[in-house]
Amino acid sequence: MTEPVEAPVGHASPRALARQRRRHSAVRFWKQYRTHRAGVLGLAVLVLFALLALTAPLTVGSDVQSVTEAPGQPLESPSGAFPLGTDRFGRSLLGLLIWGARVSLLVGLLAAVLSVAIGAFIGITAGHFRGRYATVIMRITDWFLVMPTLVLAIALATVMSRSLGTIVLAIGVTTWPTTARLVRAQTLAVESRPYIERAKALGGGHWHIMSRHVLPNVMPLVLAQTTLIISSAILAEATLAFLGLGDPTVVSWGGLLQDAREAGAVSAGDWWYLVPPGIAIAVVALAFTLCGRAVESVLNPRLGVAR
């Protein structure tokens, strides 16, 4: 039997070279990202909120959601025992705010991923196949663009069961048209390049062209679009929950605002019931927007030149 021939020293395998290129790309991306102070600030805020959400079971515990075991009196103003006061059931608003971050961030992330996935699929296929398919699918996209997104989301959330899955689905299937338009334009630009024609001449099929050549070139746009849509998804989740279309069994920032409205916090002047959830929603949405703009600027050098 012949002994296996070892690879020459100094010659890495294709997989090792690919991993090395990815590491270099990640390092280069981070070096460029760090030059955007607003993006770094937004990332720091998101990391802080993510840590609070992940450690909520340890820091505040799941008992904070219990109505029957509330430690305080209803609608207590901020004090040493309750830094942000209590809700109408006597629960600590600080604990509810931290626990609600888990739901709001999760729903925003999942809804954004679903929206971008739908938009990317429709944009790539419409840019690749063109013809009658592209005409029909883009007319449907135009219809979704002119329709108010919030109205469509409310309609879907109304006819379906009240759950987090319904909120994710309602937001995801109504916010994809913008991504589809952007990805289709990028797909058309990619498919006009000479190496696409060579791939077709060598026998590359539709799936090969879209997955191996088009998708890697539109992924930077998809990534930037995801970070931008998450902020809109969080605002949409808060709006649906405020309108009473969310899951009543879970705590979210929008649900806290809805509870405050039902408790009459606006007319009673109980500002501690309204202000903290509203500020949390605004800060997280702004942080995601800052990160999205920074990512978009790094991945698209022409934006940096324009600045």
mmCIF file of C-alpha atoms in Angstrom:
data_model
loop_
_atom_site.group_PDB
_atom_site.id
_atom_site.type_symbol
_atom_site.label_atom_id
_atom_site.label_comp_id
_atom_site.label_asym_id
_atom_site.label_seq_id
_atom_site.Cartn_x
_atom_site.Cartn_y
_atom_site.Cartn_z
ATOM 1 C CA MET A 1 0.000 0.000 0.000
ATOM 2 C CA THR A 2 1.238 3.448 -0.797
ATOM 3 C CA GLU A 3 1.635 5.986 1.938
ATOM 4 C CA PRO A 4 -0.599 9.079 1.756
ATOM 5 C CA VAL A 5 1.090 12.075 0.248
ATOM 6 C CA GLU A 6 1.112 15.036 2.614
ATOM 7 C CA ALA A 7 0.438 18.506 1.372
ATOM 8 C CA PRO A 8 3.602 20.557 0.912
ATOM 9 C CA VAL A 9 4.507 22.734 3.822
ATOM 10 C CA GLY A 10 3.459 26.323 3.248
ATOM 11 C CA HIS A 11 0.559 25.420 0.923
ATOM 12 C CA ALA A 12 -2.782 25.807 2.711
ATOM 13 C CA SER A 13 -5.914 23.983 1.663
ATOM 14 C CA PRO A 14 -8.713 25.881 -0.121
ATOM 15 C CA ARG A 15 -10.856 25.781 3.034
ATOM 16 C CA ALA A 16 -8.037 27.233 5.122
ATOM 17 C CA LEU A 17 -7.526 29.970 2.554
ATOM 18 C CA ALA A 18 -11.248 30.728 2.589
ATOM 19 C CA ARG A 19 -11.257 30.953 6.390
ATOM 20 C CA GLN A 20 -8.219 33.204 6.278
ATOM 21 C CA ARG A 21 -9.882 35.505 3.760
ATOM 22 C CA ARG A 22 -13.003 35.685 5.921
ATOM 23 C CA ARG A 23 -10.925 36.588 8.971
ATOM 24 C CA HIS A 24 -9.114 39.297 7.042
ATOM 25 C CA SER A 25 -12.434 40.635 5.759
ATOM 26 C CA ALA A 26 -13.877 40.714 9.286
ATOM 27 C CA VAL A 27 -10.808 42.528 10.625
ATOM 28 C CA ARG A 28 -10.906 45.023 7.761
ATOM 29 C CA PHE A 29 -14.651 45.568 8.277
ATOM 30 C CA TRP A 30 -14.185 46.247 12.015
ATOM 31 C CA LYS A 31 -11.319 48.678 11.382
ATOM 32 C CA GLN A 32 -13.501 50.661 8.998
ATOM 33 C CA TYR A 33 -16.555 50.406 11.249
ATOM 34 C CA ARG A 34 -14.633 51.846 14.209
ATOM 35 C CA THR A 35 -14.111 55.069 12.286
ATOM 36 C CA HIS A 36 -17.866 55.764 12.510
ATOM 37 C CA ARG A 37 -18.392 57.130 15.999
ATOM 38 C CA ALA A 38 -22.168 57.093 15.728
ATOM 39 C CA GLY A 39 -22.096 53.455 14.658
ATOM 40 C CA VAL A 40 -19.831 52.510 17.578
ATOM 41 C CA LEU A 41 -22.138 54.340 19.991
ATOM 42 C CA GLY A 42 -25.166 52.543 18.560
ATOM 43 C CA LEU A 43 -23.397 49.198 18.831
ATOM 44 C CA ALA A 44 -22.485 49.862 22.470
ATOM 45 C CA VAL A 45 -26.106 50.684 23.293
ATOM 46 C CA LEU A 46 -27.316 47.514 21.574
ATOM 47 C CA VAL A 47 -24.776 45.377 23.411
ATOM 48 C CA LEU A 48 -25.944 46.877 26.715
ATOM 49 C CA PHE A 49 -29.620 46.170 25.976
ATOM 50 C CA ALA A 50 -28.792 42.676 24.707
ATOM 51 C CA LEU A 51 -26.914 41.874 27.916
ATOM 52 C CA LEU A 52 -29.804 43.168 30.011
ATOM 53 C CA ALA A 53 -32.254 41.056 28.012
ATOM 54 C CA LEU A 54 -30.151 37.884 28.182
ATOM 55 C CA THR A 55 -29.487 38.194 31.907
ATOM 56 C CA ALA A 56 -33.055 39.180 32.825
ATOM 57 C CA PRO A 57 -33.897 35.752 34.347
ATOM 58 C CA LEU A 58 -30.893 36.145 36.669
ATOM 59 C CA THR A 59 -31.101 39.863 37.475
ATOM 60 C CA VAL A 60 -34.852 40.408 37.875
ATOM 61 C CA GLY A 61 -36.267 36.873 37.688
ATOM 62 C CA SER A 62 -39.431 35.691 35.983
ATOM 63 C CA ASP A 63 -41.536 36.465 39.095
ATOM 64 C CA VAL A 64 -41.495 40.124 38.116
ATOM 65 C CA GLN A 65 -44.246 39.341 35.590
ATOM 66 C CA SER A 66 -46.549 37.819 38.185
ATOM 67 C CA VAL A 67 -49.671 39.835 38.954
ATOM 68 C CA THR A 68 -50.604 37.889 42.090
ATOM 69 C CA GLU A 69 -47.155 38.222 43.699
ATOM 70 C CA ALA A 70 -46.561 41.909 43.018
ATOM 71 C CA PRO A 71 -44.308 43.351 45.756
ATOM 72 C CA GLY A 72 -45.576 46.940 45.710
ATOM 73 C CA GLN A 73 -48.721 48.995 45.684
ATOM 74 C CA PRO A 74 -50.398 49.955 42.394
ATOM 75 C CA LEU A 75 -48.996 53.038 40.676
ATOM 76 C CA GLU A 76 -46.314 53.897 43.212
ATOM 77 C CA SER A 77 -44.076 56.774 42.184
ATOM 78 C CA PRO A 78 -40.312 56.150 41.810
ATOM 79 C CA SER A 79 -38.560 55.432 45.097
ATOM 80 C CA GLY A 80 -35.543 53.610 46.494
ATOM 81 C CA ALA A 81 -37.377 50.284 46.441
ATOM 82 C CA PHE A 82 -38.798 50.864 42.944
ATOM 83 C CA PRO A 83 -36.498 53.182 40.931
ATOM 84 C CA LEU A 84 -39.040 53.495 38.095
ATOM 85 C CA GLY A 85 -42.170 53.095 40.201
ATOM 86 C CA THR A 86 -44.794 50.370 39.842
ATOM 87 C CA ASP A 87 -47.513 49.555 37.333
ATOM 88 C CA ARG A 88 -51.232 49.272 37.989
ATOM 89 C CA PHE A 89 -50.713 45.835 39.541
ATOM 90 C CA GLY A 90 -47.857 46.867 41.834
ATOM 91 C CA ARG A 91 -45.088 45.265 39.765
ATOM 92 C CA SER A 92 -41.675 46.907 39.471
ATOM 93 C CA LEU A 93 -41.519 48.845 36.215
ATOM 94 C CA LEU A 94 -37.725 48.567 36.114
ATOM 95 C CA GLY A 95 -37.964 44.767 36.175
ATOM 96 C CA LEU A 96 -40.744 44.809 33.581
ATOM 97 C CA LEU A 97 -38.697 47.132 31.376
ATOM 98 C CA ILE A 98 -35.686 44.805 31.502
ATOM 99 C CA TRP A 99 -37.830 41.712 30.920
ATOM 100 C CA GLY A 100 -39.723 43.384 28.092
ATOM 101 C CA ALA A 101 -36.444 43.954 26.251
ATOM 102 C CA ARG A 102 -36.317 40.209 25.562
ATOM 103 C CA VAL A 103 -39.613 40.213 23.681
ATOM 104 C CA SER A 104 -39.183 43.518 21.863
ATOM 105 C CA LEU A 105 -35.669 42.725 20.630
ATOM 106 C CA LEU A 106 -36.577 39.158 19.678
ATOM 107 C CA VAL A 107 -39.687 40.153 17.748
ATOM 108 C CA GLY A 108 -37.842 42.981 15.994
ATOM 109 C CA LEU A 109 -34.973 40.689 14.975
ATOM 110 C CA LEU A 110 -37.174 37.825 13.756
ATOM 111 C CA ALA A 111 -39.528 40.138 11.869
ATOM 112 C CA ALA A 112 -36.594 41.886 10.181
ATOM 113 C CA VAL A 113 -35.004 38.572 9.182
ATOM 114 C CA LEU A 114 -38.308 37.345 7.725
ATOM 115 C CA SER A 115 -38.856 40.617 5.872
ATOM 116 C CA VAL A 116 -35.340 40.680 4.404
ATOM 117 C CA ALA A 117 -35.500 36.979 3.471
ATOM 118 C CA ILE A 118 -38.728 37.509 1.528
ATOM 119 C CA GLY A 119 -37.440 40.690 -0.098
ATOM 120 C CA ALA A 120 -34.085 39.145 -1.039
ATOM 121 C CA PHE A 121 -35.710 36.067 -2.593
ATOM 122 C CA ILE A 122 -38.180 38.117 -4.616
ATOM 123 C CA GLY A 123 -35.545 40.671 -5.642
ATOM 124 C CA ILE A 124 -32.995 38.068 -6.787
ATOM 125 C CA THR A 125 -35.519 35.968 -8.714
ATOM 126 C CA ALA A 126 -37.144 39.014 -10.326
ATOM 127 C CA GLY A 127 -33.743 40.364 -11.389
ATOM 128 C CA HIS A 128 -32.578 36.993 -12.698
ATOM 129 C CA PHE A 129 -35.584 35.622 -14.589
ATOM 130 C CA ARG A 130 -37.062 38.948 -15.761
ATOM 131 C CA GLY A 131 -39.751 38.661 -18.419
ATOM 132 C CA ARG A 132 -43.369 38.039 -17.444
ATOM 133 C CA TYR A 133 -42.469 36.687 -13.992
ATOM 134 C CA ALA A 134 -40.568 39.862 -13.094
ATOM 135 C CA THR A 135 -43.382 42.053 -14.417
ATOM 136 C CA VAL A 136 -46.048 40.315 -12.321
ATOM 137 C CA ILE A 137 -43.957 40.076 -9.150
ATOM 138 C CA MET A 138 -42.860 43.713 -9.305
ATOM 139 C CA ARG A 139 -46.438 44.907 -9.814
ATOM 140 C CA ILE A 140 -47.330 43.028 -6.629
ATOM 141 C CA THR A 141 -44.362 44.702 -4.958
ATOM 142 C CA ASP A 142 -45.579 48.110 -6.125
ATOM 143 C CA TRP A 143 -49.006 47.359 -4.644
ATOM 144 C CA PHE A 144 -47.451 46.573 -1.276
ATOM 145 C CA LEU A 145 -45.349 49.750 -1.501
ATOM 146 C CA VAL A 146 -48.339 52.059 -1.973
ATOM 147 C CA MET A 147 -50.397 50.368 0.746
ATOM 148 C CA PRO A 148 -49.834 51.627 4.319
ATOM 149 C CA THR A 149 -47.637 49.036 6.020
ATOM 150 C CA LEU A 150 -49.168 49.576 9.446
ATOM 151 C CA VAL A 151 -52.703 49.119 8.119
ATOM 152 C CA LEU A 152 -51.781 45.800 6.508
ATOM 153 C CA ALA A 153 -50.021 44.636 9.678
ATOM 154 C CA ILE A 154 -53.052 45.574 11.790
ATOM 155 C CA ALA A 155 -55.358 43.701 9.416
ATOM 156 C CA LEU A 156 -53.237 40.544 9.607
ATOM 157 C CA ALA A 157 -52.835 40.757 13.372
ATOM 158 C CA THR A 158 -56.601 41.223 13.763
ATOM 159 C CA VAL A 159 -57.695 38.158 11.789
ATOM 160 C CA MET A 160 -55.048 35.860 13.292
ATOM 161 C CA SER A 161 -54.525 34.667 16.851
ATOM 162 C CA ARG A 162 -52.866 37.052 19.296
ATOM 163 C CA SER A 163 -49.341 35.716 19.706
ATOM 164 C CA LEU A 164 -45.736 36.703 19.108
ATOM 165 C CA GLY A 165 -45.668 34.557 15.972
ATOM 166 C CA THR A 166 -48.575 36.549 14.571
ATOM 167 C CA ILE A 167 -46.780 39.842 15.253
ATOM 168 C CA VAL A 168 -43.599 38.573 13.566
ATOM 169 C CA LEU A 169 -45.564 37.330 10.558
ATOM 170 C CA ALA A 170 -47.637 40.507 10.270
ATOM 171 C CA ILE A 171 -44.546 42.725 10.285
ATOM 172 C CA GLY A 172 -42.418 40.440 8.105
ATOM 173 C CA VAL A 173 -44.897 39.978 5.252
ATOM 174 C CA THR A 174 -45.718 43.688 5.010
ATOM 175 C CA THR A 175 -42.260 45.310 5.111
ATOM 176 C CA TRP A 176 -40.355 43.385 2.408
ATOM 177 C CA PRO A 177 -41.080 45.493 -0.745
ATOM 178 C CA THR A 178 -38.295 48.046 -0.154
ATOM 179 C CA THR A 179 -35.720 45.268 0.199
ATOM 180 C CA ALA A 180 -37.060 43.555 -2.926
ATOM 181 C CA ARG A 181 -36.657 46.734 -4.960
ATOM 182 C CA LEU A 182 -33.094 47.344 -3.763
ATOM 183 C CA VAL A 183 -31.994 43.716 -4.219
ATOM 184 C CA ARG A 184 -33.514 43.535 -7.718
ATOM 185 C CA ALA A 185 -31.599 46.634 -8.781
ATOM 186 C CA GLN A 186 -28.383 45.163 -7.410
ATOM 187 C CA THR A 187 -29.107 41.815 -9.087
ATOM 188 C CA LEU A 188 -29.551 43.500 -12.468
ATOM 189 C CA ALA A 189 -26.215 45.264 -12.007
ATOM 190 C CA VAL A 190 -24.447 42.027 -11.046
ATOM 191 C CA GLU A 191 -25.895 40.001 -13.910
ATOM 192 C CA SER A 192 -24.682 42.539 -16.446
ATOM 193 C CA ARG A 193 -21.053 41.740 -15.605
ATOM 194 C CA PRO A 194 -18.957 39.590 -17.972
ATOM 195 C CA TYR A 195 -18.259 36.743 -15.553
ATOM 196 C CA ILE A 196 -21.987 35.989 -15.377
ATOM 197 C CA GLU A 197 -22.035 35.503 -19.134
ATOM 198 C CA ARG A 198 -19.009 33.195 -18.871
ATOM 199 C CA ALA A 199 -20.726 31.171 -16.135
ATOM 200 C CA LYS A 200 -23.799 30.766 -18.340
ATOM 201 C CA ALA A 201 -21.656 29.786 -21.315
ATOM 202 C CA LEU A 202 -19.954 27.111 -19.208
ATOM 203 C CA GLY A 203 -23.319 25.578 -18.382
ATOM 204 C CA GLY A 204 -24.157 27.235 -15.083
ATOM 205 C CA GLY A 205 -27.861 26.837 -14.288
ATOM 206 C CA HIS A 206 -30.244 29.317 -12.733
ATOM 207 C CA TRP A 207 -29.664 28.082 -9.176
ATOM 208 C CA HIS A 208 -25.883 28.126 -9.662
ATOM 209 C CA ILE A 209 -25.926 31.691 -10.973
ATOM 210 C CA MET A 210 -28.202 32.999 -8.219
ATOM 211 C CA SER A 211 -26.580 31.184 -5.292
ATOM 212 C CA ARG A 212 -22.898 31.288 -6.290
ATOM 213 C CA HIS A 213 -22.622 34.626 -8.071
ATOM 214 C CA VAL A 214 -25.600 36.895 -7.357
ATOM 215 C CA LEU A 215 -26.257 36.153 -3.677
ATOM 216 C CA PRO A 216 -22.682 36.824 -2.439
ATOM 217 C CA ASN A 217 -22.705 40.165 -4.243
ATOM 218 C CA VAL A 218 -26.027 41.309 -2.778
ATOM 219 C CA MET A 219 -25.320 40.063 0.773
ATOM 220 C CA PRO A 220 -23.694 43.356 1.900
ATOM 221 C CA LEU A 221 -26.845 45.176 0.845
ATOM 222 C CA VAL A 222 -29.013 42.575 2.587
ATOM 223 C CA LEU A 223 -26.982 42.875 5.798
ATOM 224 C CA ALA A 224 -27.238 46.643 5.856
ATOM 225 C CA GLN A 225 -30.948 46.500 5.089
ATOM 226 C CA THR A 226 -31.499 44.046 7.953
ATOM 227 C CA THR A 227 -29.988 46.369 10.528
ATOM 228 C CA LEU A 228 -32.129 49.229 9.243
ATOM 229 C CA ILE A 229 -35.372 47.234 9.215
ATOM 230 C CA ILE A 230 -34.933 45.969 12.781
ATOM 231 C CA SER A 231 -35.592 49.459 14.138
ATOM 232 C CA SER A 232 -38.768 49.742 12.059
ATOM 233 C CA ALA A 233 -39.840 46.265 13.200
ATOM 234 C CA ILE A 234 -39.383 47.201 16.876
ATOM 235 C CA LEU A 235 -41.491 50.324 16.366
ATOM 236 C CA ALA A 236 -44.143 48.298 14.536
ATOM 237 C CA GLU A 237 -44.248 45.703 17.340
ATOM 238 C CA ALA A 238 -44.652 48.455 19.914
ATOM 239 C CA THR A 239 -47.459 50.009 17.860
ATOM 240 C CA LEU A 240 -49.342 46.729 17.464
ATOM 241 C CA ALA A 241 -48.936 45.938 21.163
ATOM 242 C CA PHE A 242 -50.082 49.463 22.082
ATOM 243 C CA LEU A 243 -53.219 48.907 20.002
ATOM 244 C CA GLY A 244 -53.941 45.719 21.947
ATOM 245 C CA LEU A 245 -53.001 43.310 19.138
ATOM 246 C CA GLY A 246 -50.001 41.750 20.889
ATOM 247 C CA ASP A 247 -49.801 38.699 23.093
ATOM 248 C CA PRO A 248 -51.371 39.664 26.457
ATOM 249 C CA THR A 249 -49.467 36.901 28.278
ATOM 250 C CA VAL A 250 -45.975 38.356 27.646
ATOM 251 C CA VAL A 251 -44.359 41.618 28.685
ATOM 252 C CA SER A 252 -43.056 43.950 25.991
ATOM 253 C CA TRP A 253 -42.350 47.654 25.769
ATOM 254 C CA GLY A 254 -45.380 48.238 23.593
ATOM 255 C CA GLY A 255 -47.481 46.180 25.988
ATOM 256 C CA LEU A 256 -46.342 48.382 28.887
ATOM 257 C CA LEU A 257 -47.504 51.461 26.990
ATOM 258 C CA GLN A 258 -50.838 49.778 26.315
ATOM 259 C CA ASP A 259 -51.215 48.941 30.013
ATOM 260 C CA ALA A 260 -50.392 52.532 30.907
ATOM 261 C CA ARG A 261 -53.076 53.781 28.535
ATOM 262 C CA GLU A 262 -55.675 51.419 30.009
ATOM 263 C CA ALA A 263 -54.686 52.475 33.540
ATOM 264 C CA GLY A 264 -55.251 56.143 32.683
ATOM 265 C CA ALA A 265 -51.624 57.110 33.263
ATOM 266 C CA VAL A 266 -51.860 59.987 30.780
ATOM 267 C CA SER A 267 -54.743 61.752 32.496
ATOM 268 C CA ALA A 268 -53.462 60.904 35.981
ATOM 269 C CA GLY A 269 -49.975 62.249 35.262
ATOM 270 C CA ASP A 270 -48.195 58.979 36.079
ATOM 271 C CA TRP A 271 -45.232 59.813 33.862
ATOM 272 C CA TRP A 272 -43.082 56.948 35.186
ATOM 273 C CA TYR A 273 -45.533 54.509 33.603
ATOM 274 C CA LEU A 274 -45.177 56.048 30.133
ATOM 275 C CA VAL A 275 -41.745 57.607 29.767
ATOM 276 C CA PRO A 276 -39.339 54.649 30.410
ATOM 277 C CA PRO A 277 -40.855 52.250 27.799
ATOM 278 C CA GLY A 278 -41.094 55.068 25.260
ATOM 279 C CA ILE A 279 -37.479 56.091 25.814
ATOM 280 C CA ALA A 280 -36.321 52.459 25.572
ATOM 281 C CA ILE A 281 -38.104 52.009 22.237
ATOM 282 C CA ALA A 282 -36.700 55.268 20.857
ATOM 283 C CA VAL A 283 -33.128 54.567 22.042
ATOM 284 C CA VAL A 284 -33.005 51.024 20.643
ATOM 285 C CA ALA A 285 -34.557 52.080 17.328
ATOM 286 C CA LEU A 286 -32.030 54.909 17.037
ATOM 287 C CA ALA A 287 -29.156 52.569 17.931
ATOM 288 C CA PHE A 288 -30.119 50.091 15.211
ATOM 289 C CA THR A 289 -30.431 52.944 12.716
ATOM 290 C CA LEU A 290 -26.954 54.254 13.590
ATOM 291 C CA CYS A 291 -25.481 50.763 13.226
ATOM 292 C CA GLY A 292 -27.280 50.246 9.934
ATOM 293 C CA ARG A 293 -26.002 53.507 8.489
ATOM 294 C CA ALA A 294 -22.456 52.691 9.578
ATOM 295 C CA VAL A 295 -22.634 49.179 8.094
ATOM 296 C CA GLU A 296 -24.065 50.576 4.861
ATOM 297 C CA SER A 297 -21.284 53.155 4.655
ATOM 298 C CA VAL A 298 -18.573 50.521 5.226
ATOM 299 C CA LEU A 299 -19.973 48.035 2.727
ATOM 300 C CA ASN A 300 -20.626 50.703 0.098
ATOM 301 C CA PRO A 301 -17.441 52.804 -0.241
ATOM 302 C CA ARG A 302 -19.190 55.267 -2.560
ATOM 303 C CA LEU A 303 -21.235 56.519 0.412
ATOM 304 C CA GLY A 304 -18.021 57.287 2.263
ATOM 305 C CA VAL A 305 -16.739 59.287 -0.704
ATOM 306 C CA ALA A 306 -20.026 61.166 -0.868
ATOM 307 C CA ARG A 307 -19.659 62.223 2.750
#
